[in-house]
GROMACS .gro file of C-alpha atoms in nm:
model
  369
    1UNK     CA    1  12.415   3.621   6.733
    2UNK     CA    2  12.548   3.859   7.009
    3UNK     CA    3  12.915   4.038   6.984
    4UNK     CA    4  13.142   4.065   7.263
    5UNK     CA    5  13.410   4.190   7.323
    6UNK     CA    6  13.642   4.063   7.554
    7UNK     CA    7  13.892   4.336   7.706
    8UNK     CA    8  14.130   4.245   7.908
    9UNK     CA    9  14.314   4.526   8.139
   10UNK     CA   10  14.687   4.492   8.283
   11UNK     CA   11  14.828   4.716   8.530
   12UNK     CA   12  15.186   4.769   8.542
   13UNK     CA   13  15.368   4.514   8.326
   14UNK     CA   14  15.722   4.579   8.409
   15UNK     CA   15  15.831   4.373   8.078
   16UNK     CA   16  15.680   4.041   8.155
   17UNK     CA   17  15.462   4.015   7.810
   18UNK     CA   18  15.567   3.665   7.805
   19UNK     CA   19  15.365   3.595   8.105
   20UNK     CA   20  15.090   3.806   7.998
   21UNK     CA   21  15.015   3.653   7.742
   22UNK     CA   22  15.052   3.322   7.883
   23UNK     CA   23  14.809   3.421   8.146
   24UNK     CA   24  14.585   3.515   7.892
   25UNK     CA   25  14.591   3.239   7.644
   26UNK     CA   26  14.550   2.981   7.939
   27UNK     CA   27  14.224   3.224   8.057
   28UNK     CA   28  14.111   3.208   7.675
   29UNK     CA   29  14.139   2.801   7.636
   30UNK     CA   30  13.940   2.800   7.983
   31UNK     CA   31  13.646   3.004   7.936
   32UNK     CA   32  13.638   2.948   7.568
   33UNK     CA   33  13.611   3.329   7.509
   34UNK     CA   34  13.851   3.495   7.246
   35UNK     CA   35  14.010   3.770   7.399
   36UNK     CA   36  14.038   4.084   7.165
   37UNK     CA   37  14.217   4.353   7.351
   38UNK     CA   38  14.441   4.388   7.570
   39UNK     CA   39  14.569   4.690   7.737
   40UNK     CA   40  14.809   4.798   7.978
   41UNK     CA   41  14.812   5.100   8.213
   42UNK     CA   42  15.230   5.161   8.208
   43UNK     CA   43  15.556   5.028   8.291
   44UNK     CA   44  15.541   4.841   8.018
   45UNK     CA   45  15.926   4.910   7.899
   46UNK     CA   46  15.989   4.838   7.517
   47UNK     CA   47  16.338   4.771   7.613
   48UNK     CA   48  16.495   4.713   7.227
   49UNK     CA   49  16.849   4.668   7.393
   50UNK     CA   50  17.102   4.770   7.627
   51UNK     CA   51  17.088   5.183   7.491
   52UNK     CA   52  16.710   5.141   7.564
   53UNK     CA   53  16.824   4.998   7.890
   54UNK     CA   54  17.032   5.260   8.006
   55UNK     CA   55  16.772   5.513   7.955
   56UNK     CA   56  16.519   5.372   8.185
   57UNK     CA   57  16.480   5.561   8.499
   58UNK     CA   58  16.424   5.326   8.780
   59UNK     CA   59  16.648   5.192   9.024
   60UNK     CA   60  16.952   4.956   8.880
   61UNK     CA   61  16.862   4.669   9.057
   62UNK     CA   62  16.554   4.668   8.857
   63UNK     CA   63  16.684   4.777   8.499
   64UNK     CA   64  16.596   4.401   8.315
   65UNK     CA   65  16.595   4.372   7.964
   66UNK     CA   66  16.269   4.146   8.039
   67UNK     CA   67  16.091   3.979   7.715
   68UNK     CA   68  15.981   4.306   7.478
   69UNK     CA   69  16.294   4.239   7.225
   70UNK     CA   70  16.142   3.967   7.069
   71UNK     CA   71  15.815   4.085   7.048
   72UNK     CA   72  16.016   4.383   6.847
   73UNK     CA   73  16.242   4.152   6.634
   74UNK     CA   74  15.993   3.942   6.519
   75UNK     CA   75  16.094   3.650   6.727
   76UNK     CA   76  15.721   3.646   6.862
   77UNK     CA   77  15.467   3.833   6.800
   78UNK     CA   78  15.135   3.905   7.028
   79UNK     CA   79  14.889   3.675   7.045
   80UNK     CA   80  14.594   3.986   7.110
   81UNK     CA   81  14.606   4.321   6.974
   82UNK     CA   82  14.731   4.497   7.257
   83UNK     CA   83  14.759   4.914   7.335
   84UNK     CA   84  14.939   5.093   7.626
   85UNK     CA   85  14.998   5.408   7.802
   86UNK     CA   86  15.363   5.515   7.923
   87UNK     CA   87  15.445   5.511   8.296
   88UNK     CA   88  15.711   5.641   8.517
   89UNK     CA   89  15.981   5.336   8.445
   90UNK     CA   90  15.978   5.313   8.054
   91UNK     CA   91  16.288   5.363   7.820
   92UNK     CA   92  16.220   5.729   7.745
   93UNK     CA   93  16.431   5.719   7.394
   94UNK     CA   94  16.186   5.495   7.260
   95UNK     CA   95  15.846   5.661   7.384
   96UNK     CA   96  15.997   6.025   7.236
   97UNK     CA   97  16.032   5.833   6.915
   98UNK     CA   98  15.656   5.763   6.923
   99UNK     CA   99  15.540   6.121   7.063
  100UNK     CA  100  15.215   6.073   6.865
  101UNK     CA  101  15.206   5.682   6.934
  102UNK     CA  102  15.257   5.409   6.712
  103UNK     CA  103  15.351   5.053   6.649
  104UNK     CA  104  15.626   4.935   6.874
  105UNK     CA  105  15.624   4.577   6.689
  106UNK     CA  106  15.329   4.420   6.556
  107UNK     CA  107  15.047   4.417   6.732
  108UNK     CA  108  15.113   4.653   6.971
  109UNK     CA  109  15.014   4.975   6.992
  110UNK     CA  110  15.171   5.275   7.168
  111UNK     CA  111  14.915   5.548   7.218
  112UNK     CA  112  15.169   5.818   7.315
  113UNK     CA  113  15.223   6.091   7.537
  114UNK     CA  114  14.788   6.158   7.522
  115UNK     CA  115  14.549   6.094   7.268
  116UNK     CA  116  14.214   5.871   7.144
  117UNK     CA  117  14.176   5.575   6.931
  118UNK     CA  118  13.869   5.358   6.798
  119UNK     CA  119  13.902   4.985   6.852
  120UNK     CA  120  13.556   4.775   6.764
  121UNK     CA  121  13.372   5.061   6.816
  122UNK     CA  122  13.497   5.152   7.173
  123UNK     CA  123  13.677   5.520   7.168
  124UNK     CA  124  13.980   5.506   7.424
  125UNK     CA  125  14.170   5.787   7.535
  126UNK     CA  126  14.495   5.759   7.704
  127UNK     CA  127  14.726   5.953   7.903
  128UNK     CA  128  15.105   5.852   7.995
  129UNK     CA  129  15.322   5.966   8.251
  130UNK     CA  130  15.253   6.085   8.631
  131UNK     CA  131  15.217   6.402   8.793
  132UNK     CA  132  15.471   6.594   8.901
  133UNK     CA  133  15.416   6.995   8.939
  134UNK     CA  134  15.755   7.125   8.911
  135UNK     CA  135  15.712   6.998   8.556
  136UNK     CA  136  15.377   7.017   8.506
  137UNK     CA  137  15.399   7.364   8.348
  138UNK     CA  138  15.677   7.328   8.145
  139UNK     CA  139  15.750   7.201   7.785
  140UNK     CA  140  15.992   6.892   7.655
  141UNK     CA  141  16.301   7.039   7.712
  142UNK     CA  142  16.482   6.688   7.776
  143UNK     CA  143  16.723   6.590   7.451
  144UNK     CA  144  16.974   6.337   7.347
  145UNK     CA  145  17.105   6.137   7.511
  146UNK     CA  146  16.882   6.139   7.809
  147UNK     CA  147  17.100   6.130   8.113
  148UNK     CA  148  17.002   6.225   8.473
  149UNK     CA  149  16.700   6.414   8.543
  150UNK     CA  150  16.615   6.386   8.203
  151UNK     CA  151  16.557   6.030   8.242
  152UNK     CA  152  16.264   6.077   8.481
  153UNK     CA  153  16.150   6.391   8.372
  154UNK     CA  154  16.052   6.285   7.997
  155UNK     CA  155  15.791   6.090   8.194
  156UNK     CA  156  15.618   6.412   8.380
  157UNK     CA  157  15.309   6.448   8.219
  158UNK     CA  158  15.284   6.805   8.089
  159UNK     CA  159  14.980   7.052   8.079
  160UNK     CA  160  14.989   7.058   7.693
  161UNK     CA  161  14.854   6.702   7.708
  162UNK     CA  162  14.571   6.789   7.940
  163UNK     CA  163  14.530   7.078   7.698
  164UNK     CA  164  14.482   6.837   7.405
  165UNK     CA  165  14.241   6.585   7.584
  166UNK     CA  166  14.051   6.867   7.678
  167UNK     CA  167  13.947   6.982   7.301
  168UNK     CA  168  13.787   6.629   7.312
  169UNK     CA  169  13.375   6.682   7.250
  170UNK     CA  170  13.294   6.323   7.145
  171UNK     CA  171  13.242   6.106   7.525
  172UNK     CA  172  13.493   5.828   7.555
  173UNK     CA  173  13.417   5.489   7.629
  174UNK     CA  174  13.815   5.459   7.836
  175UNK     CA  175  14.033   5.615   7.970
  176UNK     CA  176  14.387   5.485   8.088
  177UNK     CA  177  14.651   5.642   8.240
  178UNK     CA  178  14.930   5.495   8.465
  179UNK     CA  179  14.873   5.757   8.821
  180UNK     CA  180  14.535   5.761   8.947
  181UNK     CA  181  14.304   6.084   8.935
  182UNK     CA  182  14.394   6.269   9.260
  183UNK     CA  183  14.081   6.242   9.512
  184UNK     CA  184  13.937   5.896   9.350
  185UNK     CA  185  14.051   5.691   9.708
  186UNK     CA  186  13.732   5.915   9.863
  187UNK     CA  187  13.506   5.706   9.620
  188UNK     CA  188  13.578   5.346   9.711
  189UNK     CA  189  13.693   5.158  10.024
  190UNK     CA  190  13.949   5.429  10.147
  191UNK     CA  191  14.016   5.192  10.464
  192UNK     CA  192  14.074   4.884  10.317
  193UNK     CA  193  14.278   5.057  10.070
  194UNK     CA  194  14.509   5.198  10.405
  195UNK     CA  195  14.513   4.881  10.490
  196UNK     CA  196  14.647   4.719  10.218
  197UNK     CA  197  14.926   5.024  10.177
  198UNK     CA  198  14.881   5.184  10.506
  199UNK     CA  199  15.199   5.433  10.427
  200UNK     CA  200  14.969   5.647  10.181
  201UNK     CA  201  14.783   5.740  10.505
  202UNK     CA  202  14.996   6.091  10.484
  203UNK     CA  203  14.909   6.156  10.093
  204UNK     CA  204  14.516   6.075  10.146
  205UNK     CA  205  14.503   6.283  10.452
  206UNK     CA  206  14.694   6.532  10.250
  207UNK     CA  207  14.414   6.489   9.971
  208UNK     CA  208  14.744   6.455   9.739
  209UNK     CA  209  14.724   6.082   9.678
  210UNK     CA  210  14.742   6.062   9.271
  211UNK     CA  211  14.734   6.333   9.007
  212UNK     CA  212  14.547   6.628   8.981
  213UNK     CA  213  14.597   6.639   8.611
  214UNK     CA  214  14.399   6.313   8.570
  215UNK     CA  215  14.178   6.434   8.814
  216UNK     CA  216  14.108   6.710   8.569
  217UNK     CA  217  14.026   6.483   8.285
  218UNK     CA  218  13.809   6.277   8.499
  219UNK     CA  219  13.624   6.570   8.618
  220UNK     CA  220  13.561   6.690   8.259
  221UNK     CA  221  13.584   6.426   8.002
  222UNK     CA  222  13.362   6.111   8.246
  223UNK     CA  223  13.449   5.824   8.064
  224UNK     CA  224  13.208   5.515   8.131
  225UNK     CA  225  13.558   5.352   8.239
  226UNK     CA  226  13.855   5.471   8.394
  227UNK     CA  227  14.189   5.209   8.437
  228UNK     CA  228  14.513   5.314   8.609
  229UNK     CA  229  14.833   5.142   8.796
  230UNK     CA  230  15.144   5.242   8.922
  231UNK     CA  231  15.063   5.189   9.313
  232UNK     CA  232  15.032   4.854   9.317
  233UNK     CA  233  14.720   4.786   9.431
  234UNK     CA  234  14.364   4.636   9.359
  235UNK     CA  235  14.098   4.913   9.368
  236UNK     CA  236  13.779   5.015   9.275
  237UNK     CA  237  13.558   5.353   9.325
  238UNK     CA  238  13.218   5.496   9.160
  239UNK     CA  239  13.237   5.855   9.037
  240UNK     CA  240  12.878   5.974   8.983
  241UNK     CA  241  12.811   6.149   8.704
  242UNK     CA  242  12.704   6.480   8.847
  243UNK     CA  243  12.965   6.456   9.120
  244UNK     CA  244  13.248   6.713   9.156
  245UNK     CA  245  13.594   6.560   9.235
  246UNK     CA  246  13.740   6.880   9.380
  247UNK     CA  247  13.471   6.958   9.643
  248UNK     CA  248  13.761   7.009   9.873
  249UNK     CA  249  13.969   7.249   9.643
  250UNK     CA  250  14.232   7.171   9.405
  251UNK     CA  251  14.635   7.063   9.525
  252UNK     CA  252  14.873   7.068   9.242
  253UNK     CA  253  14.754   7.231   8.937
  254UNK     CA  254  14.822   7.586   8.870
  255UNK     CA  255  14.542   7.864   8.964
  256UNK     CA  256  14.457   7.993   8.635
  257UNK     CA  257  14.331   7.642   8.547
  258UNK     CA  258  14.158   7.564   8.847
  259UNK     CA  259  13.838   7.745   8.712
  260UNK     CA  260  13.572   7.487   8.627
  261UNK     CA  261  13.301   7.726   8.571
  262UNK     CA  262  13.286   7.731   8.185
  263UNK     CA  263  13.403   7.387   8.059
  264UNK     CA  264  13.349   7.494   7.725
  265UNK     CA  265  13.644   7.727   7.745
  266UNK     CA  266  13.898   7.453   7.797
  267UNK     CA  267  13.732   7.228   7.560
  268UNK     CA  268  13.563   6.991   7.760
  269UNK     CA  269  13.239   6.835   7.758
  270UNK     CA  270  12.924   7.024   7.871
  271UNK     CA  271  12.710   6.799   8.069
  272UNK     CA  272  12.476   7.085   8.075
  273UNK     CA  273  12.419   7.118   7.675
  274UNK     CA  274  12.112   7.012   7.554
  275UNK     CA  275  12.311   6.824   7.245
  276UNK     CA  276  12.546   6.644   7.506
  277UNK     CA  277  12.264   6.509   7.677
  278UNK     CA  278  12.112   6.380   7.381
  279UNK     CA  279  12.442   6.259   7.173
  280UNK     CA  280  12.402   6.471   6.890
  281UNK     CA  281  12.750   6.680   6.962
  282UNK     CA  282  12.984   6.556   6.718
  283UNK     CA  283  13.252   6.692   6.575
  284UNK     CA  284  13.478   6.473   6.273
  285UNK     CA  285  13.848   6.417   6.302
  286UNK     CA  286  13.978   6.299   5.939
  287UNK     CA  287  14.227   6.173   6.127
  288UNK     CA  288  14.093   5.951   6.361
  289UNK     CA  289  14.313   5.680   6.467
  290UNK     CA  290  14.086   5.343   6.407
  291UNK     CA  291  14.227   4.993   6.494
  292UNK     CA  292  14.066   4.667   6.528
  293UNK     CA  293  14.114   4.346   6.480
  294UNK     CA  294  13.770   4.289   6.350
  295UNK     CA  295  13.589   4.295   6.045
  296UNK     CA  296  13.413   4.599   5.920
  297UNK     CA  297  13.112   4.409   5.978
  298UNK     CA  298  13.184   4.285   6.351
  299UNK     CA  299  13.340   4.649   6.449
  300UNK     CA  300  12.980   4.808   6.333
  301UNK     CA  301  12.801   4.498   6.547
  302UNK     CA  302  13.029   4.546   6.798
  303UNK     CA  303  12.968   4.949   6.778
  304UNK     CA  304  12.818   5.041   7.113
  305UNK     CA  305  12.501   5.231   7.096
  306UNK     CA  306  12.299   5.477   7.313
  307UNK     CA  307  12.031   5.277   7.431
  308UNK     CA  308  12.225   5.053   7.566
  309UNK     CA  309  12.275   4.942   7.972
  310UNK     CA  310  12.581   4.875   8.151
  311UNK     CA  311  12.636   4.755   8.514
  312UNK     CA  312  12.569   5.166   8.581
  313UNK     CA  313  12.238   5.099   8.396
  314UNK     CA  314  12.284   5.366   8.181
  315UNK     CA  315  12.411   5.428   7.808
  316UNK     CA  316  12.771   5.348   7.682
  317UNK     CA  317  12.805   5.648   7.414
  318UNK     CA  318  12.718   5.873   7.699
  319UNK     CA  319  12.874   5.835   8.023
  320UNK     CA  320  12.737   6.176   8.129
  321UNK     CA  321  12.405   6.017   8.192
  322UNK     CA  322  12.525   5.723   8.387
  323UNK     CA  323  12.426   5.785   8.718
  324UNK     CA  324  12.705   5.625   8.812
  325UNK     CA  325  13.055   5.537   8.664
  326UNK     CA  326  13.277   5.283   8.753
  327UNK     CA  327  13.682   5.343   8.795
  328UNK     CA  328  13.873   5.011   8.823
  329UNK     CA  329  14.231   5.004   8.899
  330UNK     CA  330  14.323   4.637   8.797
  331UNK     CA  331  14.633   4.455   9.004
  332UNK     CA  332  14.974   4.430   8.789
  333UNK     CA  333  15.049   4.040   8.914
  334UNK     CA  334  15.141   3.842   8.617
  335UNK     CA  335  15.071   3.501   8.753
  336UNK     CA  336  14.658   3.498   8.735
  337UNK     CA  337  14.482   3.663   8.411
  338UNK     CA  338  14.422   4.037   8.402
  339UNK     CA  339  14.051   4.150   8.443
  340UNK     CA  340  13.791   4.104   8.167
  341UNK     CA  341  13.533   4.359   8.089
  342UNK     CA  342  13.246   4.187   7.878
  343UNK     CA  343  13.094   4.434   7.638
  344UNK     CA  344  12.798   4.257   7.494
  345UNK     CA  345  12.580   4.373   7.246
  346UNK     CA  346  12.227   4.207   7.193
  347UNK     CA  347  12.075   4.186   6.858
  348UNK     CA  348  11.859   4.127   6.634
  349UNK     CA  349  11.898   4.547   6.540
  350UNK     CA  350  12.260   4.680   6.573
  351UNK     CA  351  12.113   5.014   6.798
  352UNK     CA  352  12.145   4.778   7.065
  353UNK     CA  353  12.445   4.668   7.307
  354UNK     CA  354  12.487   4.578   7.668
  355UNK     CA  355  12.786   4.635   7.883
  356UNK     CA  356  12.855   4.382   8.122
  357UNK     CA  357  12.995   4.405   8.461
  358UNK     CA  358  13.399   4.329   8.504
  359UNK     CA  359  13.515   4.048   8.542
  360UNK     CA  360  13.799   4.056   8.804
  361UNK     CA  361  14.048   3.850   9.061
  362UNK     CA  362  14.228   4.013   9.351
  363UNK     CA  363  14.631   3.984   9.384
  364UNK     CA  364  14.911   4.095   9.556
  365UNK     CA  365  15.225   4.210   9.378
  366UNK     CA  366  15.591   4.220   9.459
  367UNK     CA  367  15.642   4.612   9.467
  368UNK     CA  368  15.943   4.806   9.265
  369UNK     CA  369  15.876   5.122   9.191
   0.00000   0.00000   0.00000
């Protein structure tokens, strides 16, 4: 019988897990279709308690304890494995805690400043934080007990994490971040998206809507998927796989990294090598981060394989041949079900698998940022 998986992505989730997972139970009982991921792309504040509270940098009028504490103390615990990225309003005591990622209560996974795990068979990066390039080159000078600045700036995404993700030679199924890649508003409906939020006319015309620094890892790393929130807003683009992002020059990062004419010497991944066209670059990590909810035997049928087609019509394990890729930016409202990705795999031989196309709903949001 065929696998799926059923992935569900949430934008910003400003501490309403309660409703989240409502949403998605109710969606589940519906369409009879076990959901077994969930992820969210920031904001997602593990608030523990009031000292979490206070070091949340957002506005007062918006500091809520909201419904994470009993996910923490036991009191509930998530009804879907579920992973996140950090955004721009989180409790920054708590992410430095979990630098690396980790479990935040059980069943949910932080992934950390940057990194990659393996879930079914699926490798997803992530990347937390936004852009901000007074900080951009420096390190993590922020310490106990987080007050002013500090409380926003433990949430500027540094260079050393594009550094990491950029040693990464095995392609990635995801990536999630909470800005979007600077540039990505070009590829999609740029004036529908103006006039949905027709006050980031200035930034697009300014080509410095989102962050260069995801821009980057788009431009190197082409995931088959890309999800990110933080603006509030339903969108989706196609990057094509042999497109350039930065046609019209770089805003943002520093020069000495704005050189994209050897890839290999910032890690990335060589569409032009003969062994990344064919698959065979691999390099092993001992210590690969793997969790699933799945047996051993469902992760390896659920394993996506390269001769597989997607809505791109191209192969999952190797985004750098999809002619085209698809970059969704799911809405954060809480009161419909996040979008589903369906990736199906077709049997009777486990080399083959079949992405299907996204499964989404349009929404509207309350903003806070």
């Amino acid at each position: 019988m065929p696998r799926t998986l059923n992935i569900a992505i949430e934008g910003c989730c400003h501490g309403m897990l309660d409703n989240i997972y409502s949403q998605l139970l109710t969606r589940q009982k519906q369409t009879k279709k076990k959901i077994d991921l969930l992820i969210i792309c920031g904001d997602f504040q593990a608030i523990r308690n009031v000292t979490d509270l206070g070091c949340m940098s957002c506005p007062d009028k918006y500091k809520q304890i909201g419904g994470f504490y009993r996910y923490y103390t036991g009191e509930r615990v998530a009804p879907v494995p579920t992973i996140f990225v950090g955004g721009n309003h989180e409790a920054g005591n708590h992410s430095r805690e979990l630098y690396y990622g980790g479990w935040v209560a059980p069943n949910i996974y932080f992934m950390g400043n940057s990194g990659v795990l393996k879930f079914g068979g699926l490798r997803i990066g992530g990347i937390s934080g936004i852009f901000k390039d007074f900080d951009y080159a420096k390190g993590y000078y922020e310490r106990p007990p987080f007050r002013g600045h500090s409380r926003s700036s433990m949430h500027h995404a540094r260079s050393y994490e594009a550094f990491k993700m950029l040693q990464i030679r095995q392609p990635l199924d995801i990536v999630v971040s909470h800005d979007w890649p600077q540039h990505i508003e070009r590829y999609g409906d740029t004036d529908g998206l103006l006039k949905k939020k027709p006050f980031f006319e200035k930034e697009v015309k300014r080509g410095d809507l989102g962050s260069p620094l995801n821009a980057l890892l788009l431009e190197r790393l082409r995931p088959a998927w890309w999800f990110s929130a933080h603006l509030h807003v339903r969108f989706t683009a196609s990057f094509g796989a042999h497109e350039s992002i930065f046609t019209q020059g770089w805003k943002g990062i520093p020069p000495y990294e704005q050189d994209l004419s050897n890839v290999e010497a910032l890690g990335g991944i060589d569409t032009n090598r003969p062994d990344a066209k064919s698959g065979t670059a691999q390099i092993g990590n001992e210590d690969e981060i793997v969790m699933s909810s799945l047996s051993d035997e469902e992760a390896d049928l659920a394993e996506p394989a390269d001769n597989a087609t997607s809505r791109a019509h191209t192969k999952p394990e190797l985004e750098i041949k999809r002619p085209r890729m698809e970059l969704n930016l799911p809405p954060p409202k809480h009161d419909i079900a996040p979008a589903l990705i369906d990736l199906t795999e077709k049997e009777p031989t486990r080399e083959t698998s079949e992405y299907t196309e996204a499964v989404t709903s349009d929404s509207k949001k309350e903003e806070h940022n």
